[in-house]
mmCIF file of C-alpha atoms and ligand atoms in Angstrom:
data_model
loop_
_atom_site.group_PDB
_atom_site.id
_atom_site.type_symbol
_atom_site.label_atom_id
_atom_site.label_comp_id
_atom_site.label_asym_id
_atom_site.label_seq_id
_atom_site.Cartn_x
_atom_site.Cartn_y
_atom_site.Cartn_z
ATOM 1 C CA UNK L 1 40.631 47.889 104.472
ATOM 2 C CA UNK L 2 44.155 47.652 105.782
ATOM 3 C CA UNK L 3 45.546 48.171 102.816
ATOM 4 C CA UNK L 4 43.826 51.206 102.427
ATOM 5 C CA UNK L 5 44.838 52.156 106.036
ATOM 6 C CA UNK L 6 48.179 51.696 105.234
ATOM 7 C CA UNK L 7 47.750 53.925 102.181
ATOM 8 C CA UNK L 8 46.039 56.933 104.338
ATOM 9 C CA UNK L 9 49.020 56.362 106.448
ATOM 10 C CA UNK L 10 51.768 56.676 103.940
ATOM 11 C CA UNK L 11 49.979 59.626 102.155
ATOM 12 C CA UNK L 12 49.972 61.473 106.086
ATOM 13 C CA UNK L 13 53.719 60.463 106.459
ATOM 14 C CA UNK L 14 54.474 61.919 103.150
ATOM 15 C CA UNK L 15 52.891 64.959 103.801
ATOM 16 C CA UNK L 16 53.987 65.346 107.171
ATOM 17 C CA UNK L 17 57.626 65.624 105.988
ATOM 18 C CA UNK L 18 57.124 67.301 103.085
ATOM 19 C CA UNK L 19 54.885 70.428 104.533
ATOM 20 C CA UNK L 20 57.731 71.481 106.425
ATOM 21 C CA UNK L 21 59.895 72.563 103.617
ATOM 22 C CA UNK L 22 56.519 73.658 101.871
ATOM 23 C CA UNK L 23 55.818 75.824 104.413
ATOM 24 C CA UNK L 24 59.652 77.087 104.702
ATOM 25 C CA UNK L 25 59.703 78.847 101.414
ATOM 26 C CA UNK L 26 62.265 80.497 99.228
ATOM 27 C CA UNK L 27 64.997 83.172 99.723
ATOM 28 C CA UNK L 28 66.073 84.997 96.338
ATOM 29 C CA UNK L 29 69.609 85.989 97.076
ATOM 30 C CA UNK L 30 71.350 88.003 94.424
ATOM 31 C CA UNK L 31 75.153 88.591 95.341
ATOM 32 C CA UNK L 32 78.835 89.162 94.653
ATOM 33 C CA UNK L 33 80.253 86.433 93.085
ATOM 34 C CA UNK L 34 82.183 84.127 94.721
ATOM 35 C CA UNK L 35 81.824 85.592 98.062
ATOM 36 C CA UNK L 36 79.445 82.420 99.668
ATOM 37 C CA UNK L 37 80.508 79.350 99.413
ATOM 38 C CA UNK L 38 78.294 76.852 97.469
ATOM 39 C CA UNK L 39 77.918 74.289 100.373
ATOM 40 C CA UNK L 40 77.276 76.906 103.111
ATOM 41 C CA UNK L 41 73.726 77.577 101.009
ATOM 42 C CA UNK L 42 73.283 74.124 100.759
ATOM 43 C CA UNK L 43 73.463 73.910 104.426
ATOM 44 C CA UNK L 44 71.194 76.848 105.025
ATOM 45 C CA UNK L 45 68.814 74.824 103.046
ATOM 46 C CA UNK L 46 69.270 71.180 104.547
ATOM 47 C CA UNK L 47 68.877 72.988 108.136
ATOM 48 C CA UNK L 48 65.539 75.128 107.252
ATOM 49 C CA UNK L 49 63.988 73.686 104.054
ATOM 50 C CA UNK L 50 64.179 76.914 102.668
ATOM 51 C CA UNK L 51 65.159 76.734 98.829
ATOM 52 C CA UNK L 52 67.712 79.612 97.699
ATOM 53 C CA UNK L 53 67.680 80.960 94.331
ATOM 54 C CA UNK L 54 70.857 82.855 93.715
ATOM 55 C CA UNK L 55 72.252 84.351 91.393
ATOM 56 C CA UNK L 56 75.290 86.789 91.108
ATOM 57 C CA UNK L 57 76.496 90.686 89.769
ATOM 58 C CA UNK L 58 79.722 91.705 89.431
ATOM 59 C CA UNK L 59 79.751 95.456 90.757
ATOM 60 C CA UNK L 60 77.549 97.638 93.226
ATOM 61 C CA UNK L 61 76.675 99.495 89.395
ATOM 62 C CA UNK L 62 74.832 96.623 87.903
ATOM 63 C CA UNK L 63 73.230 95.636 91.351
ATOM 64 C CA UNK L 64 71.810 98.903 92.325
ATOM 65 C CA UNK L 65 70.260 99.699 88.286
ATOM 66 C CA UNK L 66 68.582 96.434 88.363
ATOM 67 C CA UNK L 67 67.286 97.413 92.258
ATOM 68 C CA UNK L 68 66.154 100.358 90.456
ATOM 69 C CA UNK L 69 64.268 99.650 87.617
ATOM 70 C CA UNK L 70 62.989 96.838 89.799
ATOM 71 C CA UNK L 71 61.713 99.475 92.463
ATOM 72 C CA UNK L 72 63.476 97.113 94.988
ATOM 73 C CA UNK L 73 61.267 93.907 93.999
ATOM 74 C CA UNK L 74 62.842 90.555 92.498
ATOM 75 C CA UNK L 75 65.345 89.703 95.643
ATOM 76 C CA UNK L 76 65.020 89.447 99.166
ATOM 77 C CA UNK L 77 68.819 89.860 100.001
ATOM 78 C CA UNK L 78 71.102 91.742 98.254
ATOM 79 C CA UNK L 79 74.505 92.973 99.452
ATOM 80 C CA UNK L 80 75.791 96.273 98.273
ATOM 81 C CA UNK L 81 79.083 98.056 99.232
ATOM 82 C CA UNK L 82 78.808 100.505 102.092
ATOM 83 C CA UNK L 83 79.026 103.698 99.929
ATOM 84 C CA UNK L 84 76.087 102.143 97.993
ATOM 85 C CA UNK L 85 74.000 102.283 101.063
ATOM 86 C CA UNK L 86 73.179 105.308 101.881
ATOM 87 C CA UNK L 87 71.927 106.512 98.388
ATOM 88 C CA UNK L 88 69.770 103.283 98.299
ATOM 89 C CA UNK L 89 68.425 104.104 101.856
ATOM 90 C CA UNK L 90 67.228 107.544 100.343
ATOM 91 C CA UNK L 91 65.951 106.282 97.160
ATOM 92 C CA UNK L 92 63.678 103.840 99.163
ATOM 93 C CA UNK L 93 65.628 100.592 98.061
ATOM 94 C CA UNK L 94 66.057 98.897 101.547
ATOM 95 C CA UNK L 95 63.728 97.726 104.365
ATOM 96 C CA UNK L 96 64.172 98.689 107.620
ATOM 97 C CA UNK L 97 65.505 95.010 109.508
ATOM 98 C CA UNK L 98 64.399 93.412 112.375
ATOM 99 C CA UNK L 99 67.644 93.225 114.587
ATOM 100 C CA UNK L 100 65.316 91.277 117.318
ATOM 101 C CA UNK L 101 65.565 88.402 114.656
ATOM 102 C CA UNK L 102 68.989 88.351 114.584
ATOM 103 C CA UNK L 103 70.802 86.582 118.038
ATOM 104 C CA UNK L 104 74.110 86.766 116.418
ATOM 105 C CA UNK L 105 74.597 90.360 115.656
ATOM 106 C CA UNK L 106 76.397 90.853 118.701
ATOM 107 C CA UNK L 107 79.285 88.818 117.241
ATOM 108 C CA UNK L 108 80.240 91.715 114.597
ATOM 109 C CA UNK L 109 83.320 94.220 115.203
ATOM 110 C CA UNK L 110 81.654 97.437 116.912
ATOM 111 C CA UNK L 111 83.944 99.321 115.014
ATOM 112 C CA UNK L 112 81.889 98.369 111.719
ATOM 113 C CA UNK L 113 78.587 99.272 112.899
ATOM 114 C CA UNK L 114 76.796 102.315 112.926
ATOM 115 C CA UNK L 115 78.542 104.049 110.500
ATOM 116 C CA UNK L 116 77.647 107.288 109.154
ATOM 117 C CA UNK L 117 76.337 105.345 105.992
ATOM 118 C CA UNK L 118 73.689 103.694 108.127
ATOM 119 C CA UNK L 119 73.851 105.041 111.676
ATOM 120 C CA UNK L 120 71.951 101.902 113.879
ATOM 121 C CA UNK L 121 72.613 99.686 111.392
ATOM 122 C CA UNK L 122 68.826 100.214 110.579
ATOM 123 C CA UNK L 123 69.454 98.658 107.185
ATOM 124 C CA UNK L 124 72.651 97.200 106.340
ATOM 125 C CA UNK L 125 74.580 94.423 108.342
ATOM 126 C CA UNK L 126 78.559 93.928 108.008
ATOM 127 C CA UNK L 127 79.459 90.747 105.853
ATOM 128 C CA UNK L 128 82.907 91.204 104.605
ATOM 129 C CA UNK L 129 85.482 93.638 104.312
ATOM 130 C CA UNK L 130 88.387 93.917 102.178
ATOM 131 C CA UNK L 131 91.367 96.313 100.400
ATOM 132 C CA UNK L 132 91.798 96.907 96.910
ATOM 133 C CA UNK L 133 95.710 97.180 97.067
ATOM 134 C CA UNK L 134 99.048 96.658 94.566
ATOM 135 C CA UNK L 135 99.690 93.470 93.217
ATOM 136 C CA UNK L 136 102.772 92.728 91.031
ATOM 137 C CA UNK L 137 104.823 89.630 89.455
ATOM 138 C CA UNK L 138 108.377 89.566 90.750
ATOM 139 C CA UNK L 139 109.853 86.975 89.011
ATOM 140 C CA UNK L 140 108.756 89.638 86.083
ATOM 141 C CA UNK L 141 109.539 92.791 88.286
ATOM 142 C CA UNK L 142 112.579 93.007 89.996
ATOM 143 C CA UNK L 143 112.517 96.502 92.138
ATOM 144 C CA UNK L 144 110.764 97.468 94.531
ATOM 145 C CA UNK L 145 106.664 98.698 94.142
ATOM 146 C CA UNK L 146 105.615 101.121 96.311
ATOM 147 C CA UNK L 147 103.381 103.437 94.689
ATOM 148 C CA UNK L 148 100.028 103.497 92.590
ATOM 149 C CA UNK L 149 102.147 105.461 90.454
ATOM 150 C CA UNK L 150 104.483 102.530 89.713
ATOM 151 C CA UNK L 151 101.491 101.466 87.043
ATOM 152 C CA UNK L 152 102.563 103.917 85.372
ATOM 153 C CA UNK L 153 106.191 102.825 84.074
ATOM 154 C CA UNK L 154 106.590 102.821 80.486
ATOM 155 C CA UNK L 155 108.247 99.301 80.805
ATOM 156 C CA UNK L 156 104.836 98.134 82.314
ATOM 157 C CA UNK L 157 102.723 99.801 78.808
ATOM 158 C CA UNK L 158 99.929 97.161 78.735
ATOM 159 C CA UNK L 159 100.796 94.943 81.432
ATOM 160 C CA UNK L 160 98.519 96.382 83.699
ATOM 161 C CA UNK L 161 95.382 95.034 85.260
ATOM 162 C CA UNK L 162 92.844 97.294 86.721
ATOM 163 C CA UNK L 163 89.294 96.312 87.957
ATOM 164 C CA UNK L 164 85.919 97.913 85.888
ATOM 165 C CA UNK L 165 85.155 98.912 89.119
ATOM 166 C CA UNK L 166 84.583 102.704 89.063
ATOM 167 C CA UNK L 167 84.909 103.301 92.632
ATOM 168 C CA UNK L 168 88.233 100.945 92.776
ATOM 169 C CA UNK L 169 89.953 101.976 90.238
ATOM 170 C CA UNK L 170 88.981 105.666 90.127
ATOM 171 C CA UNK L 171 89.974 105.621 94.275
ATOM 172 C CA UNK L 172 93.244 104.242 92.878
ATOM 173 C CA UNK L 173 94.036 107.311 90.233
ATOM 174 C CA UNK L 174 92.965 109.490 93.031
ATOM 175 C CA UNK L 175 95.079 108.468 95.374
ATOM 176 C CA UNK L 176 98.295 108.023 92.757
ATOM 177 C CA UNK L 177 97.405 111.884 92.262
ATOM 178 C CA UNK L 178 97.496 113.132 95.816
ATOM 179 C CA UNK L 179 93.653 113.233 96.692
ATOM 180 C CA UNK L 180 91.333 111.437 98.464
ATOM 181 C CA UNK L 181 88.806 108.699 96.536
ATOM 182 C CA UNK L 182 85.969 110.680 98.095
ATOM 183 C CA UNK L 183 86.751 113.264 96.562
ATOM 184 C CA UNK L 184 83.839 115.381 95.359
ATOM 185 C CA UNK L 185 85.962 118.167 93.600
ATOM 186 C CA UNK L 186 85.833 118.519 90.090
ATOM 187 C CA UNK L 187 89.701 119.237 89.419
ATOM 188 C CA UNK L 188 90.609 115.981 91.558
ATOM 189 C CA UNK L 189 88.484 113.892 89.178
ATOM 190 C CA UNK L 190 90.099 115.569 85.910
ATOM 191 C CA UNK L 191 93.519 114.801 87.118
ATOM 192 C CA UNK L 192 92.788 111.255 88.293
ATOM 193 C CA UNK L 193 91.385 110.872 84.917
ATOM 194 C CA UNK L 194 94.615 112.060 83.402
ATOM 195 C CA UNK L 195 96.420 109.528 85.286
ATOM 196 C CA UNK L 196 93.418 106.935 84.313
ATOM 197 C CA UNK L 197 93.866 107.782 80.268
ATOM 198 C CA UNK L 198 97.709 107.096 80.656
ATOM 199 C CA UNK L 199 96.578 103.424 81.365
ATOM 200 C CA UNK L 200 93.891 103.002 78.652
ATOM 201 C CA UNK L 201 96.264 102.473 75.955
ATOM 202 C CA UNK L 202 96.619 99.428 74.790
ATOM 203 C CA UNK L 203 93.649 98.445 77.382
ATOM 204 C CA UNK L 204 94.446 97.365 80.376
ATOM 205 C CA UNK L 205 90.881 97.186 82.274
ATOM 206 C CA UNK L 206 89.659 93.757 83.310
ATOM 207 C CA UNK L 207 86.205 92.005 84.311
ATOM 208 C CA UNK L 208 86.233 91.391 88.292
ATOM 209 C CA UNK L 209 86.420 87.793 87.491
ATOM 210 C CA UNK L 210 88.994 87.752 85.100
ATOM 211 C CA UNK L 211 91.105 89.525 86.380
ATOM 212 C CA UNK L 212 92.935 87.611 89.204
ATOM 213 C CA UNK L 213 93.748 85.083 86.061
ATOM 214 C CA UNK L 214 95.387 87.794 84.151
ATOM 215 C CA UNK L 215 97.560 87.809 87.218
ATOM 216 C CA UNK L 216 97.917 83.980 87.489
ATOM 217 C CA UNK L 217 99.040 83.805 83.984
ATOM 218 C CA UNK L 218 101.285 86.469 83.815
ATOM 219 C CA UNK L 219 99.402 88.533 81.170
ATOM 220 C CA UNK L 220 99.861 91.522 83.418
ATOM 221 C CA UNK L 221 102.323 92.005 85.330
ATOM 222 C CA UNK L 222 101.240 94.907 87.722
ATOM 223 C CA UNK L 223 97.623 95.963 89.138
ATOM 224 C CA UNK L 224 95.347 96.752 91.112
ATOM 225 C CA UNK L 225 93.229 93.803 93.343
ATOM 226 C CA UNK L 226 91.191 92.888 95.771
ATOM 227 C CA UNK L 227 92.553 91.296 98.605
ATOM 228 C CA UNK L 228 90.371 88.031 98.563
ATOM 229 C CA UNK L 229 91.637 87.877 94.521
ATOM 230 C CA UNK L 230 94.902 88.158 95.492
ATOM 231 C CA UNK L 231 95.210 85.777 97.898
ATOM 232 C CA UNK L 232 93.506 83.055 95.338
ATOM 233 C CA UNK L 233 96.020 84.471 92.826
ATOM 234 C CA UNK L 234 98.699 83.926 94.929
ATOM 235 C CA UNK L 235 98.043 80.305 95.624
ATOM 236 C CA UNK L 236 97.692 79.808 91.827
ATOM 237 C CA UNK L 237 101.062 81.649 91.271
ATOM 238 C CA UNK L 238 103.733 81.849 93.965
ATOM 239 C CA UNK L 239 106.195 84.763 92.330
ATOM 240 C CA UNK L 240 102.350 87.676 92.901
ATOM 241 C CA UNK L 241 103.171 89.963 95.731
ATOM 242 C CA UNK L 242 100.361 92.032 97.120
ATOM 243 C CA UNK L 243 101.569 95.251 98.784
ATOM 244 C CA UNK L 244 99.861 98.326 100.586
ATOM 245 C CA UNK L 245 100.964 101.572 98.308
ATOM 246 C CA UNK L 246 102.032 104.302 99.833
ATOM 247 C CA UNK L 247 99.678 106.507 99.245
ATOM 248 C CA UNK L 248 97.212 103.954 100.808
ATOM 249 C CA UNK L 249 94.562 101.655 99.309
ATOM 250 C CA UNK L 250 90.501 101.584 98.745
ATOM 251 C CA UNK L 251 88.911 99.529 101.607
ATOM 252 C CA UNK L 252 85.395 98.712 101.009
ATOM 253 C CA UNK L 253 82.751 97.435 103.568
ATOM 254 C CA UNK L 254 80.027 95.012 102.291
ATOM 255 C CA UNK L 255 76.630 94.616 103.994
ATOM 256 C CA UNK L 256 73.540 91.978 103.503
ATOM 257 C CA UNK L 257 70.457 94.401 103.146
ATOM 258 C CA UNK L 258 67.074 93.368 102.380
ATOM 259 C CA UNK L 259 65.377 95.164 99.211
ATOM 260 C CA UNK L 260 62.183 96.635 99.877
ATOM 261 C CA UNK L 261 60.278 94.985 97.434
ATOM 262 C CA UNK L 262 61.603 91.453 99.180
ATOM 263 C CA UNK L 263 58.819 89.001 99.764
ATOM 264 C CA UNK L 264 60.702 86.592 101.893
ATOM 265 C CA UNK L 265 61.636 88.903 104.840
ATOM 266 C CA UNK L 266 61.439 86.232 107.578
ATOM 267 C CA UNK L 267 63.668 84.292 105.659
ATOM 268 C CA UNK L 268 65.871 86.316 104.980
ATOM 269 C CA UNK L 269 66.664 87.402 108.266
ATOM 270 C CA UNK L 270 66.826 83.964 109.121
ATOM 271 C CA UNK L 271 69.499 84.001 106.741
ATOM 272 C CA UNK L 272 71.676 87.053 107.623
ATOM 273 C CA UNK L 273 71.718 85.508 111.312
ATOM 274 C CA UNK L 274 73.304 82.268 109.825
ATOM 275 C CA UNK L 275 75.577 83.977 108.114
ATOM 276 C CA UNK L 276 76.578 85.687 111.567
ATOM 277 C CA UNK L 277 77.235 82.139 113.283
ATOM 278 C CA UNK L 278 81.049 82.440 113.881
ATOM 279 C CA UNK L 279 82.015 79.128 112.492
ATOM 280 C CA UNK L 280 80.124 79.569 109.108
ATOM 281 C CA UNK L 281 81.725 83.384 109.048
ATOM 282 C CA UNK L 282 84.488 81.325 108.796
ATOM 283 C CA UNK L 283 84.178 79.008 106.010
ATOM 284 C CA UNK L 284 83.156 81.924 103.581
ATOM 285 C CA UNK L 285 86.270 83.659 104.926
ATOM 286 C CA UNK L 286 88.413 80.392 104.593
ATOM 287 C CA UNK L 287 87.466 80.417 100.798
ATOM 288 C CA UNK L 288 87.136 83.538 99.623
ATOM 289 C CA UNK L 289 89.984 84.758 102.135
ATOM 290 C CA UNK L 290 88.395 88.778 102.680
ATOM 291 C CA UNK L 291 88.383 90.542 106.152
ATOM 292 C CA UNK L 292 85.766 88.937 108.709
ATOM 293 C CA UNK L 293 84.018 91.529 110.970
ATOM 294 C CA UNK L 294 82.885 88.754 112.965
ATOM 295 C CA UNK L 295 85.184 88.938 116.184
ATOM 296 C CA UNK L 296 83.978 85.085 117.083
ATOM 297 C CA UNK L 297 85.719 83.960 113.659
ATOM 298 C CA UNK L 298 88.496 86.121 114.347
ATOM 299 C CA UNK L 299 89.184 84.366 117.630
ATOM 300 C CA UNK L 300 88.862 80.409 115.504
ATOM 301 C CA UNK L 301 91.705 81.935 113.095
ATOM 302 C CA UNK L 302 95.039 80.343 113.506
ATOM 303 C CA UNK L 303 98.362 81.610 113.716
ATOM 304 C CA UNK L 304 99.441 81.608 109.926
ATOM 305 C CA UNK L 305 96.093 83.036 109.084
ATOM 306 C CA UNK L 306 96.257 86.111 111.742
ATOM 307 C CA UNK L 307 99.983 86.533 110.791
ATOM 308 C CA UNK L 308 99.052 87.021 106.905
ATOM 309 C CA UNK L 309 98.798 90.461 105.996
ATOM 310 C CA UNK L 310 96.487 90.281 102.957
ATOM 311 C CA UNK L 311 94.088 88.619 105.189
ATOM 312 C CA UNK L 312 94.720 90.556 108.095
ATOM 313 C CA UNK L 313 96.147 93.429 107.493
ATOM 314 C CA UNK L 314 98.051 95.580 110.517
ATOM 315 C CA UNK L 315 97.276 99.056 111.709
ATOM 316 C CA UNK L 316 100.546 100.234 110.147
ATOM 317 C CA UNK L 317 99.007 98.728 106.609
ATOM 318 C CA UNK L 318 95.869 100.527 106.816
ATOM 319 C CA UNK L 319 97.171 103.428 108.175
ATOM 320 C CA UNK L 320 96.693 105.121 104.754
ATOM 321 C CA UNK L 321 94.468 103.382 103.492
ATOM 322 C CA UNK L 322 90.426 104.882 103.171
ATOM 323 C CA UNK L 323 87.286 103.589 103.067
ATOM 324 C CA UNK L 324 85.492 104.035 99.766
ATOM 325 C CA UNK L 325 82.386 105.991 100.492
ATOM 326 C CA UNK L 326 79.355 107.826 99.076
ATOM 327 C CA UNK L 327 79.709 110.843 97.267
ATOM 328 C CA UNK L 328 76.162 112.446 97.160
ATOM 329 C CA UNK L 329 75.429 114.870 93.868
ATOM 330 C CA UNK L 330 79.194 113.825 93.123
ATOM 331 C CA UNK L 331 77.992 110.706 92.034
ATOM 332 C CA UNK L 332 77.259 112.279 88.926
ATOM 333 C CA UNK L 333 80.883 113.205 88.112
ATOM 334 C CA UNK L 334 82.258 109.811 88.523
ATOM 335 C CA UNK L 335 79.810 108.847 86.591
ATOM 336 C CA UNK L 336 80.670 111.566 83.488
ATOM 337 C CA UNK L 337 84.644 110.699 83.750
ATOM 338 C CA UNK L 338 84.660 106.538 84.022
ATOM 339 C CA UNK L 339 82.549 106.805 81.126
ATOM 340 C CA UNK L 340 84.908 108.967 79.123
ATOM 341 C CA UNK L 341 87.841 106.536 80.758
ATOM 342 C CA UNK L 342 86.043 103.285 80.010
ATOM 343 C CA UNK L 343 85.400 103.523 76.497
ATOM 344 C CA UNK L 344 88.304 101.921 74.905
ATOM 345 C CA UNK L 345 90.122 100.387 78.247
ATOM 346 C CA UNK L 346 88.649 97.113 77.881
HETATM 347 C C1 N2P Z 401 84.190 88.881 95.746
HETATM 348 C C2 N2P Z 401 83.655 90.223 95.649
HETATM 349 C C3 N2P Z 401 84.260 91.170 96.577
HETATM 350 C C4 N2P Z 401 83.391 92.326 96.675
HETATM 351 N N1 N2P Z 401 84.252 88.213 94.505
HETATM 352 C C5 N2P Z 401 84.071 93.605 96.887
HETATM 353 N N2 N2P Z 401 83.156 94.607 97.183
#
């Protein structure tokens, strides 16, 4: 008899502890990648017992066509790129959130919310921002790089790096041509192709991923990068420069959003307000080294970090610079000419 107390006892222990994490779930998180650090999931997990299954894309593209054909099911947090937003808002992608469920949202920048992309923040809230600006080798290089059209130098003929990002790297040839990289007129586009098929030959077009290595080990020498790659880069090679082009650089905003198809939806607002606790804010920034909209991080920043321009750039260095975003019908065009660009740059 006691022993088979002591049985019925263990068995209620063991399901005592393990009902909690039972009952806790799953979150299906499909994201950048590298843009969360590995042990700030792991201690999402430890702290609520719900399991995360992530996995990763490598451009807004590939994220929103899999959204699509998915009808928004398969994830239940997904984190597109501001101009992505709005068209997935219209094509029924998103879920409206539950801002009562999130206590930390008053820790995010004002200035990034409620933006004509998503006025009230209905759908979409701030993770990370960043610039995709002019890096170059100057132990390689030895005057001075101003300008987007610097790429073009015949001394630099396939030692350029340049993201297959559309919007990045098309925003770039805009801006090297005098417009805007929301621009929605047809003429713009054709020129800032022109400028795009100077730089196919020999190919000089790079997977996200890669490319910050192609930096590191000097087989470009020039490019196009995102800040957060830079910064790595930089680290891994001390003679990279990153500078703000005079014409200005492509910023880019990048929200969590919850699919509509999502079937964890309490979790993962549990996990967007997590992600909006200043000090873990801070360790994605600390690794991945893009711009916080999180004014509590800002303030847990120290002096080297706030004084670093990649990471923090100044009003004079953004002065030019635009934010990438949505193009309505235009779509369409980009579409038509980073096509005819793409075959044969990579
Ligand atoms: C980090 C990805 C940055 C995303 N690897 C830029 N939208």
């Amino acid at each position: 008899m006691k022993r088979f107390l002591f049985s019925l006892a263990l068995c209620l222990l063991l399901l005592s502890t393990a009902l909690p994490a039972q009952a806790a779930g799953k979150l299906i998180i499909y994201n950048w990648s590298e843009y969360i650090p590995d042990d700030v999931l792991e201690d999402f997990t430890k702290e609520t017992g719900i399991e995360i299954i992530y996995s990763t894309y490598e451009s807004n593209e590939t994220m929103h066509d899999k959204l699509l054909v998915q009808k928004g099911r398969g994830y239940d947090l997904v984190c597109p790129s501001s101009y992505f937003i709005e068209q997935m808002i219209k094509e029924g992608l998103l879920l409206k959130l539950d801002k009562n469920r999130l206590k930390n949202l008053g820790n995010i920048d004002p200035k990034v919310m409620n933006l004509v992309f998503d006025p009230d923040n209905q759908y979409s809230i701030p993770y990370m921002w960043g610039t995709y600006g002019l890096i170059y080798n100057s132990a390689r290089i030895k005057d001075a790089i101003t300008s987007w059209n610097d790429l073009l130098r015949p001394e630099f003929k396939g030692r350029v790096m340049l993201y297959d990002d559309p919007r990045m790297t098309m925003g770039v040839a805009l801006l090297a041509t005098g417009s805007n990289p929301n621009s929605t007129r047809e003429e713009d586009l054709q020129a800032a192709h022109k400028f795009l098929l100077k730089l196919r030959d020999p190919k000089n077009v790079f997977d996200v991923t890669a490319a910050k290595n192609v930096m590191v080990n000097e087989q470009s020498y020039i490019g196009g990068i995102w800040n957060g790659d830079a910064l790595v880069a930089m680290e891994e090679n001390a003679d990279l420069r990153f500078v703000y082009p005079k014409e200005g650089a492509p910023l880019f905003l990048d929200s969590f959003v919850i699919p509509s198809g999502a079937i964890n939806v309490d979790n993962a607002h549990a996990f967007i307000d997590f992600m909006l606790r200043p000090e873990i804010a801070m360790r994605s920034q600390e690794e991945y080294l893009y711009c916080t909209p999180n004014l509590e991080t800002l303030k847990l920043l120290d002096k080297e970090q706030l004084d670093n321009r990649v990471l923090n750039p100044t009003a004079e260095d953004l002065k030019s610079c635009v934010f990438v975003s949505g193009v309505g019908e235009a779509k369409d065009l980009y579409a038509r000419y980073w096509e005819k660009f793409i075959t044969n740059a990579k």
